[in-house]
RNA sequence: CGGGGCGUGGCGCAGCCUGGUAGCGCACACGCUUGGGGUGCGUGUGGUCGCCGGUUCAAAUCCGGCCGCCCCGACCA
């Protein structure tokens, strides 16, 4: 019994943070590194990132942005050029003071984000309204010296995508900001199967240097919110700081209007926390490195050859049908062990094939999104690729449906401050609280200090939804508060 | 940076109080066995006991200092 326990991960309901770490380590998504706060992305974890990245990259390019790459090192003086930006990022900068054995004349900072160096270049590339809009994106690593780190959610170094655009008009830049928010939301729901709340950030939660920050927020399995992507309307703040000016069609100099937007490897943490269960990971098929695994079952040597032969003849048609399939032909491991192993790794579909199935020309299919023993079905070998594709589609849809239901179940409206406070009491999250808020930072601070919930998003669609602020009673719009990661 | 905990094979721990041969489970290697939900048995590999210094005939154990990690708070995608 005691040995049995070691094979399982910490139950999710018992200790969410312990469960989260166990799943990531056991599913081999990531490992700790010798450098504090930094993690290693193992092949299975990185493959998810690649799948996610490739799909998002296509969607970003479809909006007209093009990929580029800017340097890792930024002159220290650049950060200081935008007042709020420097204030926001100074505490968490990694600074390089020496190079080639000599102290540098001007220290270099390791980019925490690339606004400054990209805008420095934009200033040199933009002269005329004909140069606009200018839209670039880069996939890169950034470093922020965080005080407290958690795998994927907050690490000293992380990978992300950051888009930076410059436009001739405010309206155009604002439209771009909202367009990218929409890209993120659709991407999250269609590819990651994560339902997202979207809206505006409060002033306190705004990006350092932005006029307005928009966000997509996910709700994790423990009732805490996670910021899954942001899109910033920068106004002309950076244009003024970096002197990004263009001649308009009246031959007058104008500052450009700008945006920036990004998502990070934090999304891997969201995948774990939204879909995972006590059996381990549950991956949406669209990002699963292996979508279908074939587990052969045999007793005797002659069965082994026969079963493996049949299994191999199943594999090729699956691959031809565009399915990322894998045959687990490892010897010396029982089928039961393999079932649990692949469930831990979150593979959406498992195909079991043994002597009985070979004789019948069929296989057993098990799906990871539903308690598997009950959900096993038989499929004929000839129909396997089509049946697998159908099942993968179903799983993708079902994971989103399940996550939506979980989010809805943890979303409540409050008009009584005491009730809100009770809801947020205790460890773990308290779900999403929809309240009326006057947008006065004083009320926001009080909520944060007394309930530990923060403003996650202010919905963009506000018509006919005004009411008395839950704290002060003055009239305000709707806002979502939650305890967040 | 404040509060708490912990450093002993790859991982999880016991041993420390009361100094004297470094031990257990898992993992790993090999063999047999088993195989439709985490097989069982046997053999074996692997440790400067976080670091530095002190006490002692003798230190994982006692004393002093340092370092690192984890959890809880203040900052954050």
XYZ file of C-alpha atoms (C1' of nucleotides) in Angstrom:
562
model
C 0.000 0.000 0.000
C 2.767 2.383 0.943
C 4.587 1.499 -2.250
C 1.412 2.058 -4.228
C 1.292 5.625 -2.954
C 4.689 6.404 -4.411
C 3.424 5.625 -7.855
C 0.713 8.199 -7.614
C 1.041 11.952 -7.597
C -0.179 14.131 -4.745
C -3.980 14.265 -5.077
C -5.073 17.498 -6.695
C -7.776 18.167 -4.146
C -5.395 17.631 -1.250
C -2.518 19.914 -2.244
C -2.886 21.708 -5.549
C 0.631 23.146 -5.628
C 2.158 19.777 -4.755
C 0.050 18.081 -7.394
C 1.094 20.668 -9.979
C 4.797 20.104 -9.366
C 4.400 16.321 -9.287
C 2.592 16.242 -12.611
C 5.140 18.427 -14.375
C 8.054 16.357 -13.098
C 6.421 12.970 -13.626
C 5.109 13.828 -17.083
C 8.639 15.020 -17.842
C 7.543 18.405 -19.088
C 10.259 20.208 -17.167
C 12.877 19.802 -14.499
C 14.543 22.068 -12.011
C 17.880 23.517 -13.055
C 21.059 24.317 -11.161
C 20.230 27.989 -11.554
C 17.725 29.270 -9.065
C 14.384 30.149 -10.598
C 15.235 28.685 -13.986
C 13.779 25.465 -15.333
C 14.726 23.041 -18.072
C 12.092 22.412 -20.711
C 12.349 18.690 -21.353
C 11.485 17.334 -24.817
C 7.851 16.554 -23.954
C 7.303 19.986 -22.483
C 9.092 21.741 -25.284
C 7.122 19.796 -27.894
C 3.904 21.215 -26.461
C 5.405 24.678 -26.613
C 6.430 24.083 -30.230
C 2.955 22.922 -31.229
C 1.371 25.874 -29.504
C 3.943 28.269 -30.898
C 3.602 27.060 -34.476
C -0.156 27.499 -34.415
C -0.031 30.925 -32.777
C 2.742 31.990 -35.130
C 0.481 31.267 -38.105
C -2.302 33.293 -36.546
C -0.006 36.230 -35.784
C 1.352 36.274 -39.317
C -2.199 36.222 -40.635
C -2.722 39.629 -38.981
C 0.163 41.066 -40.975
C 2.967 41.001 -38.431
C 6.314 39.557 -39.455
C 8.916 37.844 -37.303
C 12.224 39.489 -36.498
C 14.854 39.145 -33.838
C 16.327 41.830 -31.629
C 19.318 41.524 -29.272
C 19.229 39.886 -25.870
C 21.282 42.749 -24.416
C 19.917 46.231 -24.051
C 21.945 49.322 -23.065
C 20.970 50.178 -19.530
C 20.158 53.755 -20.460
C 17.394 52.595 -22.838
C 15.248 51.286 -19.997
C 15.308 54.683 -18.311
C 13.841 56.488 -21.317
C 10.204 55.845 -20.467
C 9.422 56.905 -16.899
C 6.798 54.336 -15.940
C 8.604 51.592 -17.796
C 11.811 52.031 -15.811
C 9.881 52.243 -12.582
C 8.064 49.015 -13.371
C 11.032 46.962 -14.454
C 14.026 48.253 -12.482
C 13.599 45.914 -9.512
C 13.726 42.807 -11.637
C 16.539 43.471 -14.090
C 19.569 41.269 -14.595
C 22.530 43.517 -15.360
C 25.730 42.562 -17.165
C 28.635 44.647 -15.914
C 31.588 42.764 -17.353
C 32.454 41.439 -20.789
C 35.667 39.972 -22.138
C 37.249 40.314 -18.727
C 36.737 44.060 -18.558
C 34.164 46.207 -16.862
C 31.775 47.618 -19.461
C 31.557 51.352 -20.011
C 27.787 51.101 -19.883
C 26.189 48.061 -18.242
C 23.913 45.951 -20.403
C 20.652 44.641 -19.154
C 19.267 41.276 -20.169
C 15.911 42.071 -21.781
C 12.901 41.799 -19.484
C 10.861 42.799 -22.557
C 12.017 44.464 -25.753
C 9.961 47.664 -25.984
C 13.002 49.883 -25.618
C 15.376 48.321 -28.074
C 12.663 47.690 -30.652
C 11.419 51.252 -30.412
C 14.961 52.526 -30.720
C 15.079 50.734 -34.074
C 11.559 51.792 -35.027
C 12.673 55.409 -34.675
C 15.244 54.801 -37.371
C 12.936 52.897 -39.682
C 9.877 55.105 -39.532
C 9.922 58.406 -41.435
C 6.692 58.602 -43.373
C 3.089 57.532 -42.992
C 3.979 55.210 -45.862
C 6.203 53.266 -43.446
C 3.173 52.526 -41.290
C 1.840 50.347 -39.931
C 5.019 48.603 -38.890
C 4.303 45.283 -37.245
C 6.950 42.911 -35.931
C 6.860 39.936 -33.653
C 9.659 38.053 -32.011
C 9.897 34.688 -30.285
C 12.591 34.858 -27.656
C 13.607 34.438 -24.056
C 13.373 37.184 -21.478
C 14.689 37.481 -17.934
C 12.968 38.951 -14.926
C 14.578 38.539 -11.532
C 11.522 37.347 -9.657
C 11.531 36.935 -5.912
C 9.470 33.807 -5.914
C 9.296 31.383 -8.813
C 7.049 28.507 -9.860
C 7.549 26.140 -12.756
C 6.153 27.690 -15.960
C 4.084 30.275 -14.088
C 6.909 32.487 -12.979
C 10.499 31.644 -13.762
C 13.517 33.886 -13.937
C 13.954 33.151 -17.623
C 10.965 32.363 -19.767
C 10.119 32.027 -23.427
C 7.505 34.137 -25.077
C 6.340 35.960 -28.101
C 6.237 39.742 -28.118
C 4.602 41.721 -30.873
C 5.303 45.396 -31.384
C 3.427 47.626 -33.769
C 3.436 51.282 -34.783
C 0.489 52.985 -36.449
C -0.410 56.354 -37.917
C -3.536 56.851 -35.853
C -4.808 56.203 -32.386
C -7.855 54.394 -33.729
C -5.717 52.044 -35.777
C -3.477 51.212 -32.812
C -6.453 50.657 -30.542
C -8.004 48.362 -33.130
C -4.750 46.398 -33.343
C -4.670 46.015 -29.554
C -8.164 44.573 -29.521
C -7.541 42.421 -32.592
C -4.627 40.702 -30.862
C -6.661 40.212 -27.710
C -9.167 38.427 -29.895
C -6.425 36.336 -31.511
C -5.290 35.208 -28.070
C -8.785 34.426 -26.908
C -9.635 32.349 -29.972
C -6.290 30.637 -29.839
C -6.735 29.758 -26.180
C -10.158 28.295 -26.675
C -9.635 26.557 -30.022
C -6.137 25.190 -29.483
C -5.575 24.989 -25.733
C -9.231 24.281 -24.919
C -8.994 26.913 -22.189
C -11.991 29.242 -21.823
C -10.857 32.793 -21.268
C -12.299 35.833 -19.615
C -11.235 38.937 -21.457
C -11.274 42.621 -20.753
C -9.381 45.696 -19.670
C -6.907 45.802 -16.810
C -7.316 48.209 -13.920
C -4.765 51.007 -13.626
C -2.938 49.087 -10.911
C -2.553 46.019 -13.090
C -1.513 47.902 -16.206
C 1.771 47.228 -18.036
C 4.500 49.692 -17.094
C 4.360 52.311 -19.822
C 0.995 51.409 -21.351
C -2.054 53.640 -21.669
C -4.340 50.638 -21.529
C -3.709 46.942 -20.961
C -6.104 44.233 -22.106
C -5.976 40.706 -20.822
C -7.219 37.192 -21.299
C -7.603 35.386 -18.000
C -8.004 31.682 -17.382
C -9.394 30.055 -14.265
C -7.282 27.236 -12.873
C -8.493 24.036 -11.238
C -8.013 25.456 -7.744
C -10.127 28.523 -8.386
C -7.265 30.926 -8.932
C -7.047 33.084 -12.020
C -4.060 33.143 -14.345
C -3.236 35.923 -16.765
C -2.756 34.044 -20.020
C -1.961 36.848 -22.412
C -1.876 40.616 -22.603
C -2.278 43.214 -25.301
C -1.208 46.786 -24.603
C -2.232 50.059 -26.159
C 0.894 52.155 -25.626
C -0.465 55.422 -26.955
C 2.441 57.683 -27.856
C 4.402 57.087 -24.642
C 7.237 55.160 -26.229
C 7.055 57.168 -29.447
C 7.778 60.297 -27.443
C 10.487 58.600 -25.375
C 12.230 57.205 -28.469
C 11.274 59.936 -30.875
C 9.323 57.775 -33.304
C 7.911 60.397 -35.681
C 6.589 60.331 -39.196
C 5.453 62.872 -41.750
C 1.736 62.600 -42.372
C 0.058 63.345 -45.690
C -0.058 67.049 -44.756
C 3.745 67.004 -44.378
C 3.453 67.463 -40.629
C 5.507 65.530 -38.061
C 3.445 63.177 -35.876
C 4.306 60.728 -33.124
C 3.382 57.151 -33.941
C 0.724 55.244 -32.013
C 1.826 51.888 -30.707
C 0.880 48.503 -29.326
C 2.610 45.490 -27.873
C 1.246 42.064 -27.018
C 2.506 38.725 -25.790
C 1.963 35.263 -24.419
C 4.531 33.117 -22.672
C 5.470 29.607 -21.612
C 3.193 30.297 -18.683
C 0.535 28.818 -20.972
C 2.067 25.393 -20.312
C 1.261 25.893 -16.653
C -2.290 26.817 -17.600
C -2.649 23.604 -19.615
C -1.580 21.581 -16.599
C -3.782 23.431 -14.129
C -6.922 23.634 -16.259
C -7.039 20.107 -17.670
C -4.896 17.911 -15.401
C -6.315 15.393 -12.959
C -5.056 12.902 -10.364
C -3.956 10.587 -13.192
C -1.710 13.323 -14.542
C -1.803 15.497 -17.610
C -4.717 15.696 -20.032
C -3.529 17.319 -23.225
C -5.777 18.880 -25.837
C -5.120 16.939 -29.060
C -4.183 20.095 -30.954
C -1.037 20.538 -28.833
C -0.345 16.940 -27.760
C 3.119 15.793 -28.919
C 1.674 12.286 -29.180
C -2.012 12.205 -30.022
C -2.495 8.450 -30.081
C -0.348 5.771 -28.495
C -0.586 2.109 -29.406
C -0.012 -0.303 -26.519
C 0.532 -3.875 -27.685
C -0.404 -6.717 -25.344
C 0.931 -10.266 -25.461
C 1.759 -13.272 -23.288
C 3.868 -15.665 -25.282
C 6.632 -15.073 -27.789
C 4.540 -16.061 -30.785
C 1.762 -13.706 -29.648
C 4.337 -10.976 -29.302
C 5.412 -11.185 -32.933
C 1.852 -11.394 -34.144
C 0.629 -8.496 -32.000
C 3.587 -6.266 -32.785
C 3.129 -6.963 -36.479
C -0.506 -5.942 -36.272
C 0.377 -2.901 -34.179
C 2.915 -1.773 -36.740
C 0.379 -2.132 -39.501
C -1.928 0.155 -37.492
C 0.737 2.816 -37.047
C 1.466 3.741 -40.657
C -2.165 4.490 -41.658
C -2.530 6.677 -38.560
C 0.547 8.650 -39.511
C -0.649 8.949 -43.095
C -3.882 10.393 -41.753
C -1.850 13.166 -40.119
C -2.098 11.793 -36.595
C 0.905 12.042 -34.297
C 0.969 8.362 -33.330
C 3.460 6.263 -31.409
C 3.858 2.548 -30.870
C 4.997 1.679 -27.352
C 6.900 -1.522 -28.055
C 8.949 -1.380 -24.857
C 9.548 -4.838 -23.431
C 9.491 -5.823 -19.788
C 6.743 -3.401 -18.858
C 3.220 -4.601 -18.240
C 0.336 -3.122 -20.224
C -1.058 -1.754 -16.983
C 2.140 0.168 -16.342
C 2.071 1.607 -19.843
C -1.577 2.661 -19.488
C -0.744 4.648 -16.390
C 2.437 6.019 -17.905
C 0.702 7.421 -20.976
C -2.142 8.767 -18.911
C 0.384 10.641 -16.780
C 1.788 12.134 -19.978
C -1.652 13.198 -21.094
C -1.847 11.370 -24.423
C -5.449 11.890 -25.614
C -6.087 8.508 -27.241
C -4.746 5.083 -26.342
C -5.113 2.142 -28.687
C -4.811 -1.274 -27.076
C -4.136 -4.250 -29.285
C -3.776 -7.832 -28.044
C -4.177 -11.361 -29.407
C -7.966 -11.234 -29.065
C -8.111 -8.020 -31.061
C -5.777 -9.271 -33.754
C -8.004 -12.307 -34.202
C -11.064 -10.096 -34.440
C -9.435 -7.483 -36.678
C -10.185 -4.778 -34.157
C -8.606 -2.699 -31.394
C -9.705 -1.156 -28.100
C -9.677 2.645 -27.913
C -9.512 4.542 -24.646
C -9.863 8.306 -24.293
C -7.977 10.368 -21.726
C -10.646 13.021 -21.228
C -13.143 10.608 -19.662
C -12.460 8.135 -16.819
C -10.855 5.643 -19.113
C -11.965 2.209 -17.982
C -15.590 2.999 -18.654
C -14.941 4.791 -21.887
C -13.156 2.081 -23.823
C -14.657 1.300 -27.197
C -13.893 -1.194 -29.943
C -12.876 -0.037 -33.407
C -12.103 -2.074 -36.483
C -8.530 -1.857 -37.696
C -9.604 -0.725 -41.137
C -11.500 2.200 -39.673
C -8.805 3.148 -37.164
C -7.481 6.399 -38.676
C -10.957 7.828 -39.203
C -12.130 6.668 -35.789
C -9.059 8.182 -34.148
C -9.527 11.503 -35.869
C -13.159 11.596 -34.812
C -12.183 10.814 -31.252
C -9.445 13.454 -31.208
C -11.933 16.074 -32.369
C -14.380 14.974 -29.707
C -11.733 15.141 -27.000
C -10.625 18.600 -28.090
C -14.224 19.807 -27.882
C -14.977 17.988 -24.675
C -11.964 19.366 -22.826
C -13.142 22.882 -23.636
C -16.688 21.982 -22.585
C -15.435 20.562 -19.300
C -13.255 23.591 -18.657
C -16.139 25.936 -19.467
C -18.362 24.117 -17.020
C -15.674 24.292 -14.333
C -15.229 28.012 -14.968
C -18.961 28.675 -14.880
C -19.285 26.688 -11.664
C -16.619 28.870 -10.063
C -17.940 32.206 -11.266
C -20.348 34.073 -9.003
C -21.797 37.546 -8.747
C -21.528 39.464 -5.507
C -23.176 42.675 -4.443
C -22.378 42.243 -0.773
C -18.816 42.962 0.286
C -18.933 40.611 3.274
C -20.057 37.751 1.046
C -17.147 38.466 -1.292
C -14.753 38.425 1.602
C -16.066 35.096 2.849
C -15.793 33.633 -0.636
C -12.097 34.516 -0.845
C -11.240 33.248 2.634
C -8.799 30.397 3.162
C -6.061 28.916 1.064
C -6.437 28.337 -2.648
C -8.634 30.341 -4.967
C -12.149 31.525 -4.510
C -13.166 31.439 -8.141
C -14.134 34.432 -10.227
C -16.163 37.110 -8.517
C -18.207 39.440 -10.688
C -18.850 42.676 -8.871
C -19.656 46.322 -9.458
C -16.664 48.545 -8.921
C -16.267 52.304 -9.229
C -12.674 51.929 -10.527
C -11.289 53.993 -7.692
C -7.887 52.488 -6.796
C -8.693 53.032 -3.126
C -11.558 50.528 -3.309
C -9.401 48.144 -5.316
C -6.626 48.293 -2.719
C -9.052 47.593 0.052
C -10.368 44.512 -1.736
C -6.839 43.295 -2.400
C -5.671 43.785 1.160
C -8.737 42.291 2.784
C -9.566 39.429 0.422
C -6.285 38.949 -1.510
C -8.347 39.062 -4.685
C -7.223 41.420 -7.411
C -8.947 42.874 -10.425
C -8.484 40.386 -13.230
C -10.507 42.057 -15.950
C -13.063 44.738 -16.606
C -15.380 43.482 -19.362
C -15.422 45.601 -22.497
C -19.129 45.163 -23.014
C -20.686 47.214 -20.226
C -24.062 48.428 -21.461
C -26.850 48.340 -18.929
C -24.745 46.742 -16.220
C -23.976 49.580 -13.868
C -24.546 49.334 -10.152
C -23.250 50.437 -6.760
C -19.543 49.753 -6.095
C -19.258 46.786 -3.762
C -16.930 48.761 -1.524
C -18.053 52.395 -1.509
C -21.506 52.303 -3.076
C -20.772 54.830 -5.803
C -21.974 53.828 -9.253
C -19.625 51.674 -11.305
C -19.442 49.054 -14.026
C -18.853 45.330 -13.804
C -15.450 43.892 -13.002
C -14.055 40.455 -12.300
C -11.921 39.921 -9.226
C -10.111 36.746 -8.183
C -7.091 35.526 -6.352
C -4.452 35.132 -9.009
C -1.148 33.439 -9.696
C 14.319 41.208 2.997
C 11.096 39.187 7.448
C 8.701 34.243 9.593
C 9.034 28.701 9.413
C 11.337 24.070 7.718
C 15.239 21.170 5.519
C 20.375 19.711 3.622
C 22.763 11.772 4.320
C 23.580 7.257 -3.231
C 19.334 9.860 -8.879
C 14.486 10.568 -5.634
C 12.042 10.059 -0.683
C 13.781 9.201 4.135
C 16.044 6.689 8.940
C 20.458 7.222 11.831
C 22.200 12.541 15.213
C 19.468 13.225 21.463
C 23.424 9.146 24.195
C 30.373 10.091 18.991
C 33.057 4.078 17.204
C 31.235 -0.899 10.707
C 26.633 4.555 6.785
C 21.157 1.967 6.456
C 15.969 1.443 4.269
C 12.203 2.147 0.279
C 11.888 3.667 -4.774
C 14.641 4.224 -9.173
C 18.778 2.009 -12.057
C 21.680 -2.753 -14.256
C 21.410 -8.097 -15.102
C 18.623 -12.850 -14.869
C 14.266 -15.556 -14.374
C 9.090 -14.702 -13.914
C 4.863 -11.849 -15.337
C 1.821 -9.421 -19.172
C -6.210 -7.010 -21.141
C -5.007 -1.284 -15.393
C 1.298 0.630 -11.763
C 3.905 -8.269 -11.882
C 6.923 -11.109 -8.428
C 11.659 -13.029 -6.867
C 16.914 -13.021 -6.877
C 21.705 -10.761 -7.715
C 24.154 -6.193 -8.242
C 25.900 -0.787 -9.191
C 25.898 3.648 -6.695
C 27.212 7.977 -0.887
C 33.934 13.371 0.051
C 26.733 12.493 5.113
C 25.880 20.932 1.965
C 30.835 23.680 2.874
C 34.811 25.472 6.174
C 36.895 25.267 10.840
C 37.014 23.453 16.069
C 36.639 19.588 20.189
C 38.176 14.296 20.397
C 42.180 8.481 20.029
C 37.703 8.748 16.860
C 32.535 13.313 14.113
C 26.824 12.149 9.654
C 26.421 12.579 15.156
C 29.032 17.584 19.683
C 30.512 23.218 19.055
C 31.226 27.762 15.843
C 30.767 30.057 11.192
C 29.205 30.080 6.168
C 26.353 28.396 1.891
C 22.155 26.421 -0.538
C 17.071 24.805 -1.167
C 11.731 24.574 -0.050
C 7.176 26.718 2.143
C 4.540 31.371 3.980
C 4.400 37.153 3.249
C 5.896 42.175 0.212
C 6.948 42.521 -6.535
C 5.328 40.089 -11.208
C 3.837 37.324 -17.851
